[in-house]
XYZ file of C-alpha atoms in Angstrom:
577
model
C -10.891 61.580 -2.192
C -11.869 58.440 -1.028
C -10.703 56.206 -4.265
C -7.641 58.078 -4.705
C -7.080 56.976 -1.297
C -7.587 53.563 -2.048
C -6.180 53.644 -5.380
C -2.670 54.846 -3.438
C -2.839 51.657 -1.287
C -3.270 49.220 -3.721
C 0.526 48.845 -5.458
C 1.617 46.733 -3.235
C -1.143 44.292 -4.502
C -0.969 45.110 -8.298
C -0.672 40.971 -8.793
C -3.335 40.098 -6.561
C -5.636 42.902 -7.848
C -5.123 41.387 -11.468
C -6.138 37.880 -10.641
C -9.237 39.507 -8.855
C -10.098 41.308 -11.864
C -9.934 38.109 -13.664
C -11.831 36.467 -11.660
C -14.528 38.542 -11.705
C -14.423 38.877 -15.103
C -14.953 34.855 -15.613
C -17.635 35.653 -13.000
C -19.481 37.953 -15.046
C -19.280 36.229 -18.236
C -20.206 32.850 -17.001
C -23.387 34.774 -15.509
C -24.120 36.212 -18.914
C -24.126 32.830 -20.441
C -26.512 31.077 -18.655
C -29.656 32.559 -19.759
C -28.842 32.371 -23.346
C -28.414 28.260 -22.461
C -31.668 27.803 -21.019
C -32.914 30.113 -23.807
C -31.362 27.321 -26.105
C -32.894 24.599 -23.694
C -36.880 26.079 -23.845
C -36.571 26.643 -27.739
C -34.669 23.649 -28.559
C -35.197 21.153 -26.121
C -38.567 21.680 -24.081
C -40.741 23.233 -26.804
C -39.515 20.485 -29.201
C -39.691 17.227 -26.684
C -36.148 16.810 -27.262
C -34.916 14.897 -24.343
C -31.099 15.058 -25.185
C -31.183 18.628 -25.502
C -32.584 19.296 -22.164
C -29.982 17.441 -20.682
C -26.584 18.089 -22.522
C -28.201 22.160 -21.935
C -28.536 21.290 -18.154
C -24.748 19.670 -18.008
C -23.233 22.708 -19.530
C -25.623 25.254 -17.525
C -24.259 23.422 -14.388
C -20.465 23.439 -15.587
C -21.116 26.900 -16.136
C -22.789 27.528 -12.716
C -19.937 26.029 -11.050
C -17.279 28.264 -12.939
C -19.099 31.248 -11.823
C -19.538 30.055 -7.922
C -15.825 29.177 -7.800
C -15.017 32.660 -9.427
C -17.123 34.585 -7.583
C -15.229 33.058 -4.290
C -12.157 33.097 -5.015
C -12.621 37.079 -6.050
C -13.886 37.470 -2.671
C -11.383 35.951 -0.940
C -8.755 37.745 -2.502
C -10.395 40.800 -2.320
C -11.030 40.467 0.964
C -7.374 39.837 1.631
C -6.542 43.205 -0.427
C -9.397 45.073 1.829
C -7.557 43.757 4.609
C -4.186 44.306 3.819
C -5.095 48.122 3.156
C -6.938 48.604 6.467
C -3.597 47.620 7.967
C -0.743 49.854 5.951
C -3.668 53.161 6.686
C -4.004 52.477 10.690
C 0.158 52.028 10.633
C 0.231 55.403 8.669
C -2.097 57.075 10.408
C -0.488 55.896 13.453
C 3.012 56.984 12.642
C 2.036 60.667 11.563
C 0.139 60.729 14.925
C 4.088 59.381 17.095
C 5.166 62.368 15.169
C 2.106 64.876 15.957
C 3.526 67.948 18.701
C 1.402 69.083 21.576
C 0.258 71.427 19.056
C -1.080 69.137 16.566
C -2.748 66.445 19.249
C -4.142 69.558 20.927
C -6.363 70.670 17.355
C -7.684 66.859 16.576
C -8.462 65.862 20.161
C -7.258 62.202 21.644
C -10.652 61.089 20.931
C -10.980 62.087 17.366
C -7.551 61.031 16.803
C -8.412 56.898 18.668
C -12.140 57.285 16.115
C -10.197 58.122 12.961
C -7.375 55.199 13.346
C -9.865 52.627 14.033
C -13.891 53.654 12.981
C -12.912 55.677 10.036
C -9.954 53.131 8.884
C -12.414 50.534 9.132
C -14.896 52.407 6.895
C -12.729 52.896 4.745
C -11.696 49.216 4.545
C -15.523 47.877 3.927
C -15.399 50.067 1.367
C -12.640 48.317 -0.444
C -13.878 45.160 -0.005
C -16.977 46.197 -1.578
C -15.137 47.919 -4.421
C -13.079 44.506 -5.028
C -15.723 42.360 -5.089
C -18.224 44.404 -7.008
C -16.770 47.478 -8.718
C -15.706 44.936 -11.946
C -18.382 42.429 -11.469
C -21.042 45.052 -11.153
C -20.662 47.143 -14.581
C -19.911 43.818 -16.676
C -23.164 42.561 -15.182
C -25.001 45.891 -16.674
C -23.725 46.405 -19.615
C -23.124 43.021 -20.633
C -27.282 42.717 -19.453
C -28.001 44.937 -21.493
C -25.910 43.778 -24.605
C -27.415 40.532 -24.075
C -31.025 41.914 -23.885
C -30.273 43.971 -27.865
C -29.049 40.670 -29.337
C -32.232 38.766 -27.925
C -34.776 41.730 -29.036
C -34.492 45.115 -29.926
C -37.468 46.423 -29.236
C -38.100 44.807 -25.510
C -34.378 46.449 -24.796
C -35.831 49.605 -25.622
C -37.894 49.717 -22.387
C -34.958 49.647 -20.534
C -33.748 53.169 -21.693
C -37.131 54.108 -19.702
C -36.597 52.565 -16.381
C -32.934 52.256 -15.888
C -32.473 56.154 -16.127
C -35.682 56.536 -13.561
C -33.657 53.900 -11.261
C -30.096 56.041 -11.400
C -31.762 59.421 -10.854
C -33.490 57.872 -7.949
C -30.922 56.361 -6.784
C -28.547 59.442 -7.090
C -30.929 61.764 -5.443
C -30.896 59.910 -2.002
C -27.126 59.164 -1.988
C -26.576 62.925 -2.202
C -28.687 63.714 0.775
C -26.971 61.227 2.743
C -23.823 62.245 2.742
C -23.717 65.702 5.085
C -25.980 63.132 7.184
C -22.859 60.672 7.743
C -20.596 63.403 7.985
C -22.669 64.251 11.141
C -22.184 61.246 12.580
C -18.524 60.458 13.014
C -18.416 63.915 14.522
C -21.164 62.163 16.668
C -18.998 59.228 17.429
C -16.045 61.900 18.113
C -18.397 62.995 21.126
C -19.424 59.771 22.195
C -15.459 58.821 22.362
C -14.756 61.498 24.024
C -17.064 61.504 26.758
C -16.441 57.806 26.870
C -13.064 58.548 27.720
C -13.613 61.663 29.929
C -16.036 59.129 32.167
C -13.552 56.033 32.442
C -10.334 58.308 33.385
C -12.064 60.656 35.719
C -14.393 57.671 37.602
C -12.706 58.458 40.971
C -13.625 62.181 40.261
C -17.118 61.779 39.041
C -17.595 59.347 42.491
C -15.948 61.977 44.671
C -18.392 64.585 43.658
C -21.522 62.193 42.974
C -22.371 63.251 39.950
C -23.011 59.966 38.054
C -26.126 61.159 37.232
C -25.132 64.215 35.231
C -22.267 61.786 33.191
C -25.339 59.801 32.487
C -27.045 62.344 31.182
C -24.146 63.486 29.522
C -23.405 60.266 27.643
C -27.287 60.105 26.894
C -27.174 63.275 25.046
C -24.103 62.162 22.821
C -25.667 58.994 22.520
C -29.136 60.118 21.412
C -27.415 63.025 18.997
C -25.986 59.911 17.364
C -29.064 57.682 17.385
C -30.997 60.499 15.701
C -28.341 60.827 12.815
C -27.847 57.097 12.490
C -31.870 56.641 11.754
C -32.124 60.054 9.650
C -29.155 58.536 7.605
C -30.788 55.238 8.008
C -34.716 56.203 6.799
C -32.937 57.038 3.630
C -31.081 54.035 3.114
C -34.235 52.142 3.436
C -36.161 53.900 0.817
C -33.516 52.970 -1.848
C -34.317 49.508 -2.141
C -37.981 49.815 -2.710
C -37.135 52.629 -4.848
C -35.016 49.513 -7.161
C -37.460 47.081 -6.512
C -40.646 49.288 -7.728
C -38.736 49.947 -10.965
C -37.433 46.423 -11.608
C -41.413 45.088 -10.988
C -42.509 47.325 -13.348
C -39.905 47.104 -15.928
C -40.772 43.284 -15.615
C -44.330 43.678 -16.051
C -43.483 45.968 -18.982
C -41.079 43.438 -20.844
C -43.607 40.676 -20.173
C -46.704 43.048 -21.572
C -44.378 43.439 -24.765
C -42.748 40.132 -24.759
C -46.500 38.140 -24.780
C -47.835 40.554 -28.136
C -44.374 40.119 -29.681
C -44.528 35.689 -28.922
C -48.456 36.334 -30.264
C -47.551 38.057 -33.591
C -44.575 35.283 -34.144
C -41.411 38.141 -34.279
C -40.665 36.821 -30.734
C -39.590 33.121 -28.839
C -40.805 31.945 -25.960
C -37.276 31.095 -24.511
C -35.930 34.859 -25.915
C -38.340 36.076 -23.525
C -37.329 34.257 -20.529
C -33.983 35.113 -21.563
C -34.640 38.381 -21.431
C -36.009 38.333 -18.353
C -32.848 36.738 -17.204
C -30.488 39.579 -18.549
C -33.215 42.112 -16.958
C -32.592 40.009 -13.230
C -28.793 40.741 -13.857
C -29.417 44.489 -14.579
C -31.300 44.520 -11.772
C -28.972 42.689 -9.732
C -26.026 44.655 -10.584
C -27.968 47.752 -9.787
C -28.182 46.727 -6.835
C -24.688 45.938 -6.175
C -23.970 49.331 -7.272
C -26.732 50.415 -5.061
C -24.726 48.939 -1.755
C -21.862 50.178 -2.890
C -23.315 53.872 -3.182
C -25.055 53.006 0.408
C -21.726 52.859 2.006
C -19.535 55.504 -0.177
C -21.053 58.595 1.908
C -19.916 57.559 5.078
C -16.566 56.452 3.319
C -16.551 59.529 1.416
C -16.008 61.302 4.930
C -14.101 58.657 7.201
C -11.645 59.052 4.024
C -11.381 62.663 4.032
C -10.809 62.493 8.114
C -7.757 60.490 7.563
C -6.171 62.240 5.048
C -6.696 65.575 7.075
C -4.446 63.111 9.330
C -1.830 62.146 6.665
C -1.726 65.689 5.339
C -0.995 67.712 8.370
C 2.827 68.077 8.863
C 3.624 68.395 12.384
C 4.921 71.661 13.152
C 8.038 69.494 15.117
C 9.939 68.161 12.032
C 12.690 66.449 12.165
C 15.975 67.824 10.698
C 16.895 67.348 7.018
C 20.790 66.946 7.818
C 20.819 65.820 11.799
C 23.669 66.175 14.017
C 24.316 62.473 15.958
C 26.623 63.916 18.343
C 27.339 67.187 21.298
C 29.697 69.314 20.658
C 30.388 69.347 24.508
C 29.034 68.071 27.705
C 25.133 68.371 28.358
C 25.019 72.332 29.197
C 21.608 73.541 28.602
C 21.293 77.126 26.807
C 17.536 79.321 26.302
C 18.563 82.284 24.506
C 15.616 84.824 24.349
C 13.311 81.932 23.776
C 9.698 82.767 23.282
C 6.753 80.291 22.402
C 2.710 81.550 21.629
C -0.038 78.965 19.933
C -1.784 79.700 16.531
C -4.239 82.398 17.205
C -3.094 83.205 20.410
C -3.429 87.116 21.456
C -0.408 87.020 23.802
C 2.698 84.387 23.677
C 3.141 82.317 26.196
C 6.579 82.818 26.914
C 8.837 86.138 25.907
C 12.094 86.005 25.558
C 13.269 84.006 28.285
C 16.752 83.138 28.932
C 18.875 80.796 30.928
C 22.171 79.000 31.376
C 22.233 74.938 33.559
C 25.748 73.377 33.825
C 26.470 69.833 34.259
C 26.665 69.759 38.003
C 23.856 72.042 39.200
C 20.606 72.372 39.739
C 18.753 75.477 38.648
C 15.294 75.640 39.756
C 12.308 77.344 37.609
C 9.243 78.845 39.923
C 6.540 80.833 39.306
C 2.524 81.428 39.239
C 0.462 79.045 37.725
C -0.075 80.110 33.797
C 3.571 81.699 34.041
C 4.670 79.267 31.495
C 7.094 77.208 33.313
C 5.352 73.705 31.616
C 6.190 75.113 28.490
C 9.546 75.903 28.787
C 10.920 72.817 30.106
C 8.505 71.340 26.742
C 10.733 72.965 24.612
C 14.052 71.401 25.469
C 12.992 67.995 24.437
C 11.014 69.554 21.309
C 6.875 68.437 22.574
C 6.621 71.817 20.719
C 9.348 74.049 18.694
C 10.204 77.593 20.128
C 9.006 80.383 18.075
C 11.407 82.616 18.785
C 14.877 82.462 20.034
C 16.702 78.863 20.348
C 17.494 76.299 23.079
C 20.521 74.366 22.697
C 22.239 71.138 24.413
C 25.806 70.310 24.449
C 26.169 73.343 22.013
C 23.827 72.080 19.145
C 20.174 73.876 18.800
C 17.404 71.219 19.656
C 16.093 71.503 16.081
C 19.075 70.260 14.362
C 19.805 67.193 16.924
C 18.992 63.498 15.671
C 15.691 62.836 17.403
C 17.076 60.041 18.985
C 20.220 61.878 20.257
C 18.022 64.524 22.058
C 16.058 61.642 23.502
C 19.283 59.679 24.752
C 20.288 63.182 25.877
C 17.204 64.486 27.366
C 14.652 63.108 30.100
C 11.307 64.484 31.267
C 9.445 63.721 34.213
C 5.930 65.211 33.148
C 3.775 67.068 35.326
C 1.341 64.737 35.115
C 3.520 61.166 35.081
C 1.853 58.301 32.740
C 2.402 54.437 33.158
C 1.992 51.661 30.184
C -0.022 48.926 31.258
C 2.053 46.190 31.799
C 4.891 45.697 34.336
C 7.250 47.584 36.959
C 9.812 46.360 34.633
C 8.708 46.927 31.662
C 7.745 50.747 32.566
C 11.254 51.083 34.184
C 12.923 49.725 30.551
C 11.155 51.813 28.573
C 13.746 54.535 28.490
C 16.513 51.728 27.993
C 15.545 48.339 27.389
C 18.706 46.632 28.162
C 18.728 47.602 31.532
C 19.396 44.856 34.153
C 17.077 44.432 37.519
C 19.910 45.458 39.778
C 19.773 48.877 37.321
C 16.028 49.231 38.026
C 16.666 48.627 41.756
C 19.254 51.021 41.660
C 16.547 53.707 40.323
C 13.466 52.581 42.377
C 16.125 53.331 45.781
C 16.558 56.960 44.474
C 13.408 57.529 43.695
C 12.333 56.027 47.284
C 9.855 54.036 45.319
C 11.971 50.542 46.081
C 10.116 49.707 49.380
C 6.639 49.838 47.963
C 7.642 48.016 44.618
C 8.912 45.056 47.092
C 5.463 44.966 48.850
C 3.660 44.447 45.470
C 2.729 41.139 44.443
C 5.596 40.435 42.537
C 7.815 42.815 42.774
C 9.424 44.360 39.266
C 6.796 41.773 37.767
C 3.857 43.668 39.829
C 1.094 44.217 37.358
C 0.561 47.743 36.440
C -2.773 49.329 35.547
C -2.908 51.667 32.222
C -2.095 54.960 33.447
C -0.909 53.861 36.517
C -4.614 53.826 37.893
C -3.951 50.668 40.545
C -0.977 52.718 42.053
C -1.360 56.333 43.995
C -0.479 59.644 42.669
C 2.826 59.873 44.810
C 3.906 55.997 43.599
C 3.331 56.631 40.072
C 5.472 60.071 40.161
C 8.411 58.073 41.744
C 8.345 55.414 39.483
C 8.189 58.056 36.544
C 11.202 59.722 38.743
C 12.994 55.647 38.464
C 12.184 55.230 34.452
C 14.466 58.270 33.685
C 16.639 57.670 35.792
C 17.186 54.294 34.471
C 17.703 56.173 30.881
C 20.480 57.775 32.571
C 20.420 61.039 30.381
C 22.450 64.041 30.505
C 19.849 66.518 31.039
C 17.134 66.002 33.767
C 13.631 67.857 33.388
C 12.044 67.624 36.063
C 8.384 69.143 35.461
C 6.704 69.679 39.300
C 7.236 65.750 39.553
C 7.307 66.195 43.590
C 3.921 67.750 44.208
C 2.004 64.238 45.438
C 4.752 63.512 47.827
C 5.009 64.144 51.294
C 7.419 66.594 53.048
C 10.015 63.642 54.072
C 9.931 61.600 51.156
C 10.198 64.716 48.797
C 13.600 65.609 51.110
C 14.818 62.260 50.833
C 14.456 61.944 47.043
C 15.968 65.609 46.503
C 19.010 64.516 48.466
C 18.957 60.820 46.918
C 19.064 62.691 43.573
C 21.566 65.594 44.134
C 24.237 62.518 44.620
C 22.688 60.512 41.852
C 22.857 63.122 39.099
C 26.132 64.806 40.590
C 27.874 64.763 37.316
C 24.632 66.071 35.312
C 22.380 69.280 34.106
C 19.157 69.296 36.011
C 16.424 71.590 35.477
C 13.165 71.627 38.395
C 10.252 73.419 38.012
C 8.057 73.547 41.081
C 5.310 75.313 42.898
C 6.866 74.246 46.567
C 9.638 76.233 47.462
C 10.641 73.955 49.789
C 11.776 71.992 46.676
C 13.155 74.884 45.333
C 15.148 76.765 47.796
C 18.338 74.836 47.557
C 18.814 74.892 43.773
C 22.463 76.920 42.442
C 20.377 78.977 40.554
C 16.296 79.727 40.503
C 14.513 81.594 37.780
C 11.506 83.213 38.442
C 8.635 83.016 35.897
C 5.785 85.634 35.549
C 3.762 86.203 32.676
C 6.103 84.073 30.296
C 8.614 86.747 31.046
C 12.443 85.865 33.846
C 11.832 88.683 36.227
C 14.241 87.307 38.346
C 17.429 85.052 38.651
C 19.581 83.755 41.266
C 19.717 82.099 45.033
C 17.355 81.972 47.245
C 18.980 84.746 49.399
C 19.493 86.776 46.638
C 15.801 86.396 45.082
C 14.572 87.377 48.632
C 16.372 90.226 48.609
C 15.650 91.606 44.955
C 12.495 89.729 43.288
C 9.294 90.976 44.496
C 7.793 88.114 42.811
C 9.926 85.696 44.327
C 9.585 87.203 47.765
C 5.331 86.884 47.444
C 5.545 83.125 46.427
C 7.696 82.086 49.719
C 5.753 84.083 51.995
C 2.559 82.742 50.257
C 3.571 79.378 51.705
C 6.066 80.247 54.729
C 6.224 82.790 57.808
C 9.172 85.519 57.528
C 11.532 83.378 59.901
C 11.117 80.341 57.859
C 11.688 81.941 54.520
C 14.848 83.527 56.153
């Protein structure tokens, strides 16, 4: 999994790839040379007094020394620039299939999971390729061209090494098999920590109000210390490799020099063969070990790379259309026909069969218990998740066959729970439409009655603004959500309980602000106030994902039992009347 994953990423760089290969391969070669040179120098030069020799053998071991330092550079640096440029193009993929993840799909990973795998795992990933580029060539010419090396300088020394270079790899190959599960372990561990990271910093004000710092530090510690204990399990075994290869090497050099010393003392051996040798045995050694930090790190790769392309691989269950329609067939009339939605698993949908009609013009209200499924239907109209049963249509054309960026010109949603970008007013306000001027944003901050509070700021439009909204109050960041689609000017207006954090007066002065703002438009209100309710054309009662009732407020009083318990749940008989 995890090269075939890399191997996919790297045709962008075929060319650069080849010139790292080549350098490496100079590397290698040049590394190989130089102890058959100063074999040349101790048998030829030194053991013979020969002056000259030593020194034209020490010119041409430095030229070749140089060759290999420049090789073994540049093949880093270019490598590293492949690593890099692969670490990039997998967070930007991972990041697009994640824009196009529904509520369904971010709902299984988790945000956490979802913030660890674009950025821990990517990066895993991405040491691993720079450790591939830089040693996956250099390492195997190394050995094998060692070993080569060590046959043409004497057969029978060489032979020892088909003793200890088998007890190195099965060694070797044991512990990197045990540590995999192990690093599997712990990015699930650094899932947790992420997570209750995250839980701590957005719910501070909550974990103050109810003074429980104490238990969120003991919370944390637990994640912390499940991770600690993984990180030195996976860790003990990653420090017995290396004395496992350097117990081996020591004795395969004692070995070759036992040998070696009989073979110089019964003349079928050279002095400078053996030092040679010992030379080609350093650069088994050392490309053992190269292999050996490669293996070190592939575990943990192994995994991070299977956790992305779980990513990569899941097709949100909100596709877009193979042949998308760009335009309505007719003005912005919103249609539910028997719709019905229920998650994977689920024993009992969460909506059945629910229908309903809003006309450009009106205002049709949807109310109901909480659980009743009233967040879910308004979801479906601007696809966060697909219907599975039934259709919803705008302007005549089903949802699922609209150009996603038709239904979003068409469609806006104030969420029940508004978010803000960090940033600016401004640049929150343009994020529906970016072209909007400041006398547009005005224009939307007056309906939304957020305009007076947005003048107090320190700066006004160029106010700074928190992420999520966090320096502003609940009731400030719902009417700026209210201003941002309004500043979209759609056709269709969602409005998901986006009134609940505002007081009595500035709720009634938004609702009428908005009736004469969105006049000549569909909007749709889902609320647990009737207050907010009571003057919509049409209200549809939710219970139990099922319309048990449909019509004015009069009427619903008069027929929906539901109905009638919600409004006397919140106001005496002679207001209600």
């Amino acid at each position: 999994m995890l090269l075939r994953l890399v191997a996919s990423r790297l045709r962008p760089y075929r060319r650069t790839l080849a010139l790292v290969v080549l350098l490496q391969l100079v590397q290698a070669l040049a590394s190989l040379t130089l102890p058959r040179v100063n074999a040349d120098i101790i048998d030829n030069g030194v053991l013979r007094g020969d002056t000259s020799h030593v020194l034209t053998g020490g010119a041409l071991m430095a030229g070749v020394t140089l060759v290999q330092a420049a090789a073994a550079a540049a093949a880093v640096l270019f490598g590293a620039r492949i690593a890099m440029g692969i670490g990039r193009d997998l967070r930007a993929d991972v990041f697009r299939r994640v824009q196009a993840f529904s509520a369904r799909e971010m709902s299984r990973f988790g945000t956490a999971s979802l913030i660890t795998r674009t950025t821990n795992d990517v990066q895993q990933v991405q040491t691993f390729a720079v450790l591939i580029l830089t040693m996956l060539v250099a390492a195997p010419l190394l050995c094998v061209g060692g070993i080569v090396m060590a046959l043409d300088e004497d057969v029978p020394l060489a032979l020892l090494l088909l003793l200890f270079v088998p007890l190195m790899a099965g060694a070797v190959g044991t512990v990197v098999l045990r540590m995999r599960p192990l690093f599997r372990g712990m990015q699930e561990r650094v899932d947790r920590v992420n997570r209750v990271v995250r839980e701590q910093i957005t719910g501070i004000r909550v974990v103050r109000a109810f003074v429980r710092d104490r238990h969120e530090q003991g919370r944390f510690a637990a994640a912390n210390d499940e991770l600690q204990e993984v990180g030195l399990r996976a860790g003990r075994l990653q420090a017995v490799m290396f004395p496992i290869v350097l117990v081996v090497w020591e004795l395969a050099t004692v070995g070759v020099i036992w040998v070696g010393a009989h073979r110089i003392d019964s003349g079928a051996l050279q002095a400078g063969s053996l030092v040679a040798f010992l030379g080609y045995l350093l650069q088994i050694m050392m490309s053992v070990m190269m292999a050996l930090f490669l293996l070190m790190h592939m575990p943990r790769a192994e995994v991070c790379a299977e956790r992305i392309r779980e990513i990569l691989d899941t097709r949100p269950s909100v596709a877009p259309p193979a042949a998308p329609v760009r335009a309505l067939r007719g003005p912005g009339v919103l249609e539910v026909r028997e719709a019905g939605f229920s998650y994977p698993g689920a024993e009992e949908p969460v909506l059945r069969s629910v229908s309903l009609t809003a006309r450009p013009g009106t205002t049709t209200a949807v109310i109901g218990s909480t659980g009743s499924g009233k967040t879910t239907l308004l979801g479906l109209v601007p696809r966060l998740f697909d219907a599975t049963g039934g259709t919803v249509r705008v302007g005549g054309v089903d949802v699922r066959a609209m150009d996603p960026a038709l239904l979003a010109r068409t469609v806006g949603l104030v969420p029940q729970k508004p978010y803000l970008f960090s940033g600016t007013v401004a640049g929150n306000l343009r994020y529906g439409r970016p072209g909007a001027s400041d006398a547009d944003l005005w224009h939307a901050l007056e309906v939304a009655q957020a305009a007076d509070f947005v003048r107090a700021l320190d700066g006004g439009l160029d106010a700074p603004v928190a992420q999520g909204g966090t320096n502003l109050s609940g009731g400030q960041r719902q009417r700026l959500a209210i201003a941002r689609v309004l500043v979209a000017r759609p056709q269709v207006y969602l409005f998901d309980d986006s009134f609940s954090a505002l007081d009595n007066r500035t709720d009634a002065a938004l609702r009428q602000a908005l009736a004469e703002e969105t006049a000549g438009a569909t909007v749709v209100i889902v609320a647990q106030r009737v207050a907010t309710v009571r003057g919509a054309d049409r209200i549809v009662v939710l219970d139990r994902g099922r319309a048990v009732g449909s019509g004015t407020h009069p009427e619903l009083m008069r027929d929906s039992a539901v109905y009638r318990e919600i409004v006397l749940s919140q106001l005496t008989q002679e207001e209600a009347a």
